[in-house]
Short mmCIF file of C-alpha atoms in Angstrom, two decimals:
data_model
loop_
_atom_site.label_atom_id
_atom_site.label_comp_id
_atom_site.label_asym_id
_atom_site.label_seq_id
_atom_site.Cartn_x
_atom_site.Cartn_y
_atom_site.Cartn_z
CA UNK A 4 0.00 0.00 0.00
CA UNK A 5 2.70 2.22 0.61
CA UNK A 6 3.92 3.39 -2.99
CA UNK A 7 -0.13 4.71 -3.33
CA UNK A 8 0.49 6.71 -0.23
CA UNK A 9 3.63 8.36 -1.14
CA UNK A 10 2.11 10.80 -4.26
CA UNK A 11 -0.79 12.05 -1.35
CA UNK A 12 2.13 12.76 0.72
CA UNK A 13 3.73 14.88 -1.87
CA UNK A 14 0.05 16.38 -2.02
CA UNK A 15 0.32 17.16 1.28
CA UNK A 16 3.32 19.09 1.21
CA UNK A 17 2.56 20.91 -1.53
CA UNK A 18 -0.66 22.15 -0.35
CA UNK A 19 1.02 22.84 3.35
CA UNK A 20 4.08 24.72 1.87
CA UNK A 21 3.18 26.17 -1.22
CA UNK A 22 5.76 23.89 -3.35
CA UNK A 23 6.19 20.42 -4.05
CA UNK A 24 8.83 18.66 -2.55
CA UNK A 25 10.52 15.45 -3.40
CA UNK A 26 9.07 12.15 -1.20
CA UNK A 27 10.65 9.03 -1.92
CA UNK A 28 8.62 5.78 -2.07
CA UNK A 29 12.15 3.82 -0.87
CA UNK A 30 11.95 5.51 2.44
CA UNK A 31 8.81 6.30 3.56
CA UNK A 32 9.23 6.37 7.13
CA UNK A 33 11.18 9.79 6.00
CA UNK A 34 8.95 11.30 3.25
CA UNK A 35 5.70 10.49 5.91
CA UNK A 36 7.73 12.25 8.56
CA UNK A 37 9.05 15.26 6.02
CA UNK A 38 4.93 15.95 6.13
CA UNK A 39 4.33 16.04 9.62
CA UNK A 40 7.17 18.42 9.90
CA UNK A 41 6.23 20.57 6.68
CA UNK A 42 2.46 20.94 8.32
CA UNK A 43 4.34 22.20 11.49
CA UNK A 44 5.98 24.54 9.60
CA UNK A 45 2.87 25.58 8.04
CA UNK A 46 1.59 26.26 11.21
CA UNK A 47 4.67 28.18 12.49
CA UNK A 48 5.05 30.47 9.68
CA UNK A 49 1.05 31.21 9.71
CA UNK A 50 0.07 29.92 6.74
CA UNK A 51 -2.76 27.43 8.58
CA UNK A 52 -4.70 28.40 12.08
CA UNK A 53 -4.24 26.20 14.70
CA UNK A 54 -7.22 24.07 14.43
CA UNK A 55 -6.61 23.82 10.56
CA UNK A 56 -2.87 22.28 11.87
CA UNK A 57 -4.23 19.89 14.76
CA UNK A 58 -6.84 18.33 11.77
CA UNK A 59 -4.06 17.88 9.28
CA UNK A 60 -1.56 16.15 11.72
CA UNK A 61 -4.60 13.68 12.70
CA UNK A 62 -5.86 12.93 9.17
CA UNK A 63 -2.37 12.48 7.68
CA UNK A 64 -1.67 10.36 10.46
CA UNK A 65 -4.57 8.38 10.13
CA UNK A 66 -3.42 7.96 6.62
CA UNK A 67 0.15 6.95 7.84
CA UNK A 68 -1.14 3.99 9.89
CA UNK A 69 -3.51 2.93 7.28
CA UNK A 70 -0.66 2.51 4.68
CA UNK A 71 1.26 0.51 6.92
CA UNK A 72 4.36 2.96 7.53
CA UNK A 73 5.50 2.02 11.08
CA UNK A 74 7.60 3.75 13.93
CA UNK A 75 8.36 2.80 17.34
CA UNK A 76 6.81 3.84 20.06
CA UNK A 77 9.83 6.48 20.61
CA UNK A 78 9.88 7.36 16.87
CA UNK A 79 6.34 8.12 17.08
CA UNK A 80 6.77 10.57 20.43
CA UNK A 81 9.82 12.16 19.19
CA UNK A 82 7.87 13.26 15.77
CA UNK A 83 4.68 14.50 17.45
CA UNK A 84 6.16 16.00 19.97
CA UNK A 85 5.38 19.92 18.62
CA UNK A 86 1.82 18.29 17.80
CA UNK A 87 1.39 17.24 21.67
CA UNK A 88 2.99 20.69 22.85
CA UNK A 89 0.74 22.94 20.99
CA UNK A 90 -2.28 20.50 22.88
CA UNK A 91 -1.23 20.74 26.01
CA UNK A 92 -0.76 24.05 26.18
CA UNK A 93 -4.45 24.71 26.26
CA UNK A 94 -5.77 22.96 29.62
CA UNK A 95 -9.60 21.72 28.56
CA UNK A 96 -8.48 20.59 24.67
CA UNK A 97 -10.22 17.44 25.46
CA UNK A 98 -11.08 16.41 21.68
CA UNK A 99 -7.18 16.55 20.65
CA UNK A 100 -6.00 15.35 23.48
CA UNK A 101 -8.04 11.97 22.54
CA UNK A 102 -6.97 12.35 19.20
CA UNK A 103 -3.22 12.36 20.41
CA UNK A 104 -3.46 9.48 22.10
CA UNK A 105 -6.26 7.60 19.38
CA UNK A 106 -2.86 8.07 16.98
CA UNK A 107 -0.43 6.76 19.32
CA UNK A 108 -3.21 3.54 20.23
CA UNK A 109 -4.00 3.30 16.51
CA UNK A 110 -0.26 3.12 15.62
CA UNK A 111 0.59 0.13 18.07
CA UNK A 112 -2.30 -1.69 16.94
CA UNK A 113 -0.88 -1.57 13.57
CA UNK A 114 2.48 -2.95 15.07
CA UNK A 115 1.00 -5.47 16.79
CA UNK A 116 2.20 -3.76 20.17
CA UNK A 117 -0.77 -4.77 22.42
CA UNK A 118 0.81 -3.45 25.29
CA UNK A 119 1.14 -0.46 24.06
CA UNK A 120 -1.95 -0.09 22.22
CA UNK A 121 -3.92 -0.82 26.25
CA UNK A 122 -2.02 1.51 28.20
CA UNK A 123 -2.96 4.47 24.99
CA UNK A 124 -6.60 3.17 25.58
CA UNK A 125 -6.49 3.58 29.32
CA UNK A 126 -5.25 7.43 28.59
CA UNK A 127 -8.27 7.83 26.59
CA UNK A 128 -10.78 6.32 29.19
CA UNK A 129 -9.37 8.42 31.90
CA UNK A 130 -9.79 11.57 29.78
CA UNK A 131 -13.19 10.48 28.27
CA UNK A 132 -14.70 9.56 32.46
CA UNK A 133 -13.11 13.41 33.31
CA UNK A 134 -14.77 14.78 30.93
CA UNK A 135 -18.27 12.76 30.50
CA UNK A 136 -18.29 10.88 33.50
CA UNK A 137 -18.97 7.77 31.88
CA UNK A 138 -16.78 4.32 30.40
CA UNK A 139 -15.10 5.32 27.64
CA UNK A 140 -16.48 3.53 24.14
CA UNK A 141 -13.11 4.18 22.66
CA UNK A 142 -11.43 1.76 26.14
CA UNK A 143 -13.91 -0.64 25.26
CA UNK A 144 -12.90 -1.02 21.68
CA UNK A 145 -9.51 -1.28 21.90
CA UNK A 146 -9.94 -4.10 24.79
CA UNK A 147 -12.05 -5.99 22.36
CA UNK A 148 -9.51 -5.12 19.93
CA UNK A 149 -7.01 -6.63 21.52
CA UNK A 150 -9.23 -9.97 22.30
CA UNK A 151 -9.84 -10.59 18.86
CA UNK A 152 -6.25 -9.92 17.79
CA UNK A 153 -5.77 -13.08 19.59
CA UNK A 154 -9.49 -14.54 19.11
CA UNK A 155 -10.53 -15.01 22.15
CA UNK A 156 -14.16 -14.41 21.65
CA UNK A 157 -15.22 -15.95 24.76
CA UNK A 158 -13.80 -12.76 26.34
CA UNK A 159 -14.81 -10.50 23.99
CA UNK A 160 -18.46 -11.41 24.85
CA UNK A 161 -17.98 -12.02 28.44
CA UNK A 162 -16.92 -8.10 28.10
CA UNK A 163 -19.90 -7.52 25.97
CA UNK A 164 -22.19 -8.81 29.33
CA UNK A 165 -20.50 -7.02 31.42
CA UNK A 166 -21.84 -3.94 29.80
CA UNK A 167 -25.16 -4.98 28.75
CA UNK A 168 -27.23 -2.00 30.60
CA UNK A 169 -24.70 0.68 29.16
CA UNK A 170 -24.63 -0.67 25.64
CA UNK A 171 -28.49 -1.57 25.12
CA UNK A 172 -29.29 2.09 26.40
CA UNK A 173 -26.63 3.46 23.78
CA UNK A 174 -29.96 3.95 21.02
CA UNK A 175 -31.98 6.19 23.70
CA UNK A 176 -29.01 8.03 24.67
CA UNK A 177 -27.98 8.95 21.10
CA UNK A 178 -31.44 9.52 20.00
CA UNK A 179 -31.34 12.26 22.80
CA UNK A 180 -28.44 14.08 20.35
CA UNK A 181 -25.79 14.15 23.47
CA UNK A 182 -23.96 12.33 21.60
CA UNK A 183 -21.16 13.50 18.77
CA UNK A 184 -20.29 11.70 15.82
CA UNK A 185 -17.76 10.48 17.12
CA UNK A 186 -18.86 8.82 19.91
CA UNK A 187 -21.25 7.20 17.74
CA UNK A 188 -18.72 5.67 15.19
CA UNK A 189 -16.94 4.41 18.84
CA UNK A 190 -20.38 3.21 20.03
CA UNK A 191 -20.97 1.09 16.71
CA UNK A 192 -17.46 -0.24 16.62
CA UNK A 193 -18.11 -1.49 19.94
CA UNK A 194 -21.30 -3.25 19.07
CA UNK A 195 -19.67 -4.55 15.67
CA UNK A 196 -16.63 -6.72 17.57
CA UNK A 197 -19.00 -7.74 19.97
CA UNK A 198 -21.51 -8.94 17.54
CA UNK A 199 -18.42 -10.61 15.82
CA UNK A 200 -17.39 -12.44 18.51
CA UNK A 201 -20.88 -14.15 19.04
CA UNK A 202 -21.51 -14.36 15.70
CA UNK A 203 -17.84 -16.62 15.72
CA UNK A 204 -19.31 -18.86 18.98
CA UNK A 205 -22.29 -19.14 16.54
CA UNK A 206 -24.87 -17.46 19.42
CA UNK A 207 -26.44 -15.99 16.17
CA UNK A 208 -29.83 -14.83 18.29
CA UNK A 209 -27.90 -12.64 20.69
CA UNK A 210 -25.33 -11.65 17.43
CA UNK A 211 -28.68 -10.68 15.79
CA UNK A 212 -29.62 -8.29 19.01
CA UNK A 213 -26.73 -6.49 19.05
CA UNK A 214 -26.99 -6.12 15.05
CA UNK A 215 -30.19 -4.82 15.90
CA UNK A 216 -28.85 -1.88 18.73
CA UNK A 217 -26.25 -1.33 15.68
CA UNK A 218 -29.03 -0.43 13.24
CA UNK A 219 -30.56 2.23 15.29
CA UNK A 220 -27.11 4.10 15.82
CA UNK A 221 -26.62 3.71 12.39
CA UNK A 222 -30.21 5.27 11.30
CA UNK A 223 -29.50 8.03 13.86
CA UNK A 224 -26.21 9.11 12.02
CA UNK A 225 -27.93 9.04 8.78
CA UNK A 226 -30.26 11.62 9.73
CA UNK A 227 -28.20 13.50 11.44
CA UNK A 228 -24.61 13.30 10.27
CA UNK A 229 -25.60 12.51 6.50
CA UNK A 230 -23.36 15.59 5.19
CA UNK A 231 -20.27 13.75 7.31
CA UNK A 232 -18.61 11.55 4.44
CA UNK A 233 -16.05 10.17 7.16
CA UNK A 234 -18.50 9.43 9.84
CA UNK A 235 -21.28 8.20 7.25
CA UNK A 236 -18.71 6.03 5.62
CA UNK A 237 -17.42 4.15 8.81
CA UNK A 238 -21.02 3.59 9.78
CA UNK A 239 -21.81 1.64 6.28
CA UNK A 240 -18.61 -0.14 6.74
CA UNK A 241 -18.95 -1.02 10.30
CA UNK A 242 -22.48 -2.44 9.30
CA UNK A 243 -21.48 -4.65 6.35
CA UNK A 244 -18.94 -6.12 8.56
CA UNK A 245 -21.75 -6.67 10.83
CA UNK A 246 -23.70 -8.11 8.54
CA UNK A 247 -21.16 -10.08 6.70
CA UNK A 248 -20.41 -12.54 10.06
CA UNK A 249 -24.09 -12.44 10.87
CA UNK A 250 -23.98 -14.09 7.21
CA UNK A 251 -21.19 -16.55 7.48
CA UNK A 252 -22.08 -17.63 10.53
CA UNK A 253 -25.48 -18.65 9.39
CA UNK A 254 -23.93 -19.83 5.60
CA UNK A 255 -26.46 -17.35 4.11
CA UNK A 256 -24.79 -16.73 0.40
CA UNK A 257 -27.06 -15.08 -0.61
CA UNK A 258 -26.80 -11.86 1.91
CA UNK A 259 -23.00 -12.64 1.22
CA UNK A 260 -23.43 -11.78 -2.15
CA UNK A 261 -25.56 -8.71 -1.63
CA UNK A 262 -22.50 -7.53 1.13
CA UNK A 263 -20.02 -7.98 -1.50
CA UNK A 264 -21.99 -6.05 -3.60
CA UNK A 265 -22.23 -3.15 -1.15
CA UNK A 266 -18.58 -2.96 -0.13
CA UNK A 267 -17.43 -2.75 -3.60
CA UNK A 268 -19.78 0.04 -3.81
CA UNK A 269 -18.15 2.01 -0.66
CA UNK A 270 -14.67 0.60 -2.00
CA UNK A 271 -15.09 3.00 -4.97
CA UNK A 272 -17.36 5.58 -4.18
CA UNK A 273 -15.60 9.26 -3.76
CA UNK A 274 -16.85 10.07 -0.32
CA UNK A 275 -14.83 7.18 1.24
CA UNK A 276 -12.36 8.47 3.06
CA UNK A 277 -8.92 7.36 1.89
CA UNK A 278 -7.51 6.42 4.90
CA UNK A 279 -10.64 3.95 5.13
CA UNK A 280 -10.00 2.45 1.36
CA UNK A 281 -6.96 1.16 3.24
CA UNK A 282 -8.74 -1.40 5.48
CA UNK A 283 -11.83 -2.30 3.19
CA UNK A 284 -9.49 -3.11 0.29
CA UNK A 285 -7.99 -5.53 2.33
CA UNK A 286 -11.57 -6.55 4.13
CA UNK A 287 -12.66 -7.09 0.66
CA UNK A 288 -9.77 -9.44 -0.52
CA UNK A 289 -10.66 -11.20 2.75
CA UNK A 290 -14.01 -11.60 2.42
CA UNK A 291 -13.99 -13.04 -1.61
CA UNK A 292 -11.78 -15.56 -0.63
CA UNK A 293 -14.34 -16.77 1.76
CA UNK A 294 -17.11 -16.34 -0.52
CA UNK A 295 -15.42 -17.76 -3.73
CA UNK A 296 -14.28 -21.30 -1.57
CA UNK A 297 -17.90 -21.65 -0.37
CA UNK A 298 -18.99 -20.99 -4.30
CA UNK A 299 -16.15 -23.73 -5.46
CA UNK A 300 -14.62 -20.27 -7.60
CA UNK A 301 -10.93 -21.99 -7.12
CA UNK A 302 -9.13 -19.22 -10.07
CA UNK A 303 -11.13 -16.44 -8.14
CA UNK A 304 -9.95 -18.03 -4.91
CA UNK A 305 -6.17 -17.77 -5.80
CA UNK A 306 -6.52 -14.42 -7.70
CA UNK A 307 -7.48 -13.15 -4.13
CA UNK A 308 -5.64 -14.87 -1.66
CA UNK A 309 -2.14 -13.55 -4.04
CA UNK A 310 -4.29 -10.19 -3.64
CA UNK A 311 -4.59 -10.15 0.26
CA UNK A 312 -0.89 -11.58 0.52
CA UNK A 313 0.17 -8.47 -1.13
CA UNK A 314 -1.89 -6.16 0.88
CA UNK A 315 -0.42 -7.68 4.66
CA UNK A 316 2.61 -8.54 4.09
CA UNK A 317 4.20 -5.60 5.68
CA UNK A 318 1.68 -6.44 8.49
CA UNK A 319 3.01 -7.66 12.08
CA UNK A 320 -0.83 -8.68 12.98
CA UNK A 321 -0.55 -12.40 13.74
CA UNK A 322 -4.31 -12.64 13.13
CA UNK A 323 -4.31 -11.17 9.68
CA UNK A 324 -1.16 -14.00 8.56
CA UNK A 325 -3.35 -16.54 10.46
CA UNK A 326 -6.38 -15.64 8.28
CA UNK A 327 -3.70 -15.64 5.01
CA UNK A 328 -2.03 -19.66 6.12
CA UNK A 329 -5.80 -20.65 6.80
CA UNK A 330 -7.23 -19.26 3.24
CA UNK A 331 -4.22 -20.86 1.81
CA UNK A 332 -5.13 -23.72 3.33
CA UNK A 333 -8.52 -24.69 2.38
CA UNK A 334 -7.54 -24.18 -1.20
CA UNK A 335 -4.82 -26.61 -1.09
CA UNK A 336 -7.18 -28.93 0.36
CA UNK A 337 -9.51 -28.35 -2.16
CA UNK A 338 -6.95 -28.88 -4.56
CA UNK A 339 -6.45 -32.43 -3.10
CA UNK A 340 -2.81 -31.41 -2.22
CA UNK A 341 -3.67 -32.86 1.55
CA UNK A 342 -0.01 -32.98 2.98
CA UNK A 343 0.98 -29.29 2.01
CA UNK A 344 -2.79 -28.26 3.15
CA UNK A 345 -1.92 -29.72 6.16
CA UNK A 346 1.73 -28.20 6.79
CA UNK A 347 0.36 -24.89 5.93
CA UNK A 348 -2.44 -24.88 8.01
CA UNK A 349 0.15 -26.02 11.01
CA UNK A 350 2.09 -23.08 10.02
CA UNK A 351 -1.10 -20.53 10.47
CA UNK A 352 -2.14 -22.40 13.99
CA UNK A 353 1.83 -22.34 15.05
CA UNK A 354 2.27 -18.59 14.02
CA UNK A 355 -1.20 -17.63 16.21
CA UNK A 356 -0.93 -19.89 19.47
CA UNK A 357 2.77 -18.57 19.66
CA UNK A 358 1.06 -14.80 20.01
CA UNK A 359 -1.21 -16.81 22.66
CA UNK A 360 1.23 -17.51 24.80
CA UNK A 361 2.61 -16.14 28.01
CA UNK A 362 5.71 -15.04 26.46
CA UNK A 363 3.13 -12.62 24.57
CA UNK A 364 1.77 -11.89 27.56
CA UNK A 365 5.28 -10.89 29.42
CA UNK A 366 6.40 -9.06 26.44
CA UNK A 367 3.04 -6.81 25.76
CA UNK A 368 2.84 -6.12 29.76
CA UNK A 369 6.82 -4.69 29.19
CA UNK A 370 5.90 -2.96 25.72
CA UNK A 371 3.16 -1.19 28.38
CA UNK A 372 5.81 -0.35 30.83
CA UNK A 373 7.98 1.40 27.95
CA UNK A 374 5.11 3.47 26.80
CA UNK A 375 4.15 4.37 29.98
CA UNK A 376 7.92 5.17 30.32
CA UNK A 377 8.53 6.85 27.12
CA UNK A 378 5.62 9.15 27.63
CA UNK A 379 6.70 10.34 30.81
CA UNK A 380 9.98 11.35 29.28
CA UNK A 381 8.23 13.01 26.67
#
């Protein structure tokens, strides 16, 4: 994904600083770094307001993460350091401060840094209970996040109980308008992985509740955020994926079919965000393989699965290579070539119970420690 990015980063620049300015697609670490600092500048030398310069660090960022272009935890600080400064300085700048640390969560996701991705969460649920007095959505979905990065859906809906009151009264309280868009995109991302994760213990009754609760959200920021391409856009997307394990679990093609159909349609259309064309290109290459094995489409099958290869393989999600070993599997299989079917499946099971293991464990609860740590240098 990364050579796509680089000519929107020289966009970027150009639009920041008045001139275009050489990226390079070899080094992109650099070139998506060279923007950051060239929107600083911006902001420095006047040419954007301050808001306008807090937006643009967040979107590009967003963008950054999307396309797979990685820093450490340090890295990361070190380069949005000016970004947090001009925050902080303000004492009640409660949306960007969420945003700082929604990049810095965000980011170690990406990485596959669980610790560091929870202890980023936890910042936001302590700012979002100051301010609202109330869990924090975003908390939530980064704990179930981090669950089904290592599919333990038993957890993810054991959390998903836990909160039943708060979540089923999440319709009411956004039909009261208290609730901003984003809270609402957080709200339906919550009910989306917890939907998942009964729709994956096959509990398709109470998946088909909490698709329900998702619908009404969804209606809500139709009518009232339909001019919001971003939020609108996440709210389709979150719903087909919704829908889409709602269909596989029940082996309903012919909803598959319709979903595939739809996310094509949001795939193309020009008021999807870039930064979200990212993820449902890949969710798309995902999702055909699936539907192509249970149609017997073997050439579509491989066309797809050499598709989604391409699209992770920069990943460090264990998850995602599971998904790739397992696709890979069932077409070998289906192939009759039952030994290598077998050795690559092994391969995708070996790869995800090692990122089940307490070694995982030790190592995410130390990559929490050095965030905490490098923050507090910062």
């Amino acid at each position: 994904m990364q050579p796509k990015f680089i000519s929107k980063l020289a966009i970027i620049i150009a639009i920041i600083t008045g001139s275009p300015e050489k990226v390079s697609a070899q080094q992109p670490q650099d070139s998506a770094g060279k923007v950051i600092k060239a929107i600083t500048i911006g902001y420095q030398n006047g040419k954007i307001d301050e808001k306008s310069y807090l937006d643009s660090v967040f979107t590009t960022m967003r963008l950054i993460t999307a396309a797979d272009i990685g820093y450490s935890n340090k890295e990361l600080l070190n380069m949005l350091q000016d970004y947090r400064a001009i925050i902080w300085k303000t004492k009640n700048n409660f949306k960007y401060k969420r945003d700082y640390y929604g990049i810095l969560s965000n980011h170690a996701q990406s990485a596959a840094r669980y610790g560091e991705m929870v202890y980023y969460g936890e910042k936001i649920d302590q700012l979002e209970r100051e301010q609202n007095k109330k869990p924090s959505l975003t908390a939530l979905a980064i704990i179930l996040d981090y669950y089904l990065s290592h599919q333990s859906y038993e957890k993810m809906a054991g959390l998903y109980r836990e909160n039943i009151p708060y979540l089923q009264a999440l319709p009411d309280t956004a039909a009261t308008g208290t609730m901003k868009g984003g809270e609402l995109v957080q709200a339906i991302i919550v009910l989306e992985k917890s939907a998942r994760a009964l729709y994956e213990m096959k509990d398709t009754t109470e998946g088909d509740k909490i698709k329900v609760l998702q619908n009404k959200i969804i209606a809500i920021i139709k009518t009232k955020h339909s001019n919001n391409n971003n939020i609108r856009a996440n709210a389709d997307f979150l719903q087909l994926n919704t829908a889409y394990a709602g269909a596989i679990a029940k082996n309903d093609i012919h909803a598959l079919q319709l979903i595939l159909a739809n996310i094509d349609t949001l795939l193309v259309s020009t008021t999807t965000p870039e930064y979200l064309k990212y993820y449902i290109d890949q969710v798309v290459s995902e999702w055909k393989i699936n539907y192509f094995q249970k149609t017997k489409k073997n050439d579509s099958v491989s066309y797809y699965i050499n598709k989604y290869e391409a699209l992770i393989k920069d990943e460090a999600i264990p998850y995602n290579h599971y998904l790739l070993k397992r696709s890979q599997a069932e077409f070998l299989f289906n192939k009759m070539s039952y030994r290598e079917a077998y050795d690559t499946l092994k391969a995708g099971t070996d790869m995800l119970e090692t990122s089940r293991t307490e070694l995982v464990k030790d190592i995410a609860d130390m990559l929490y420690a050095r965030a905490k740590g490098g923050e507090q240098e910062i």
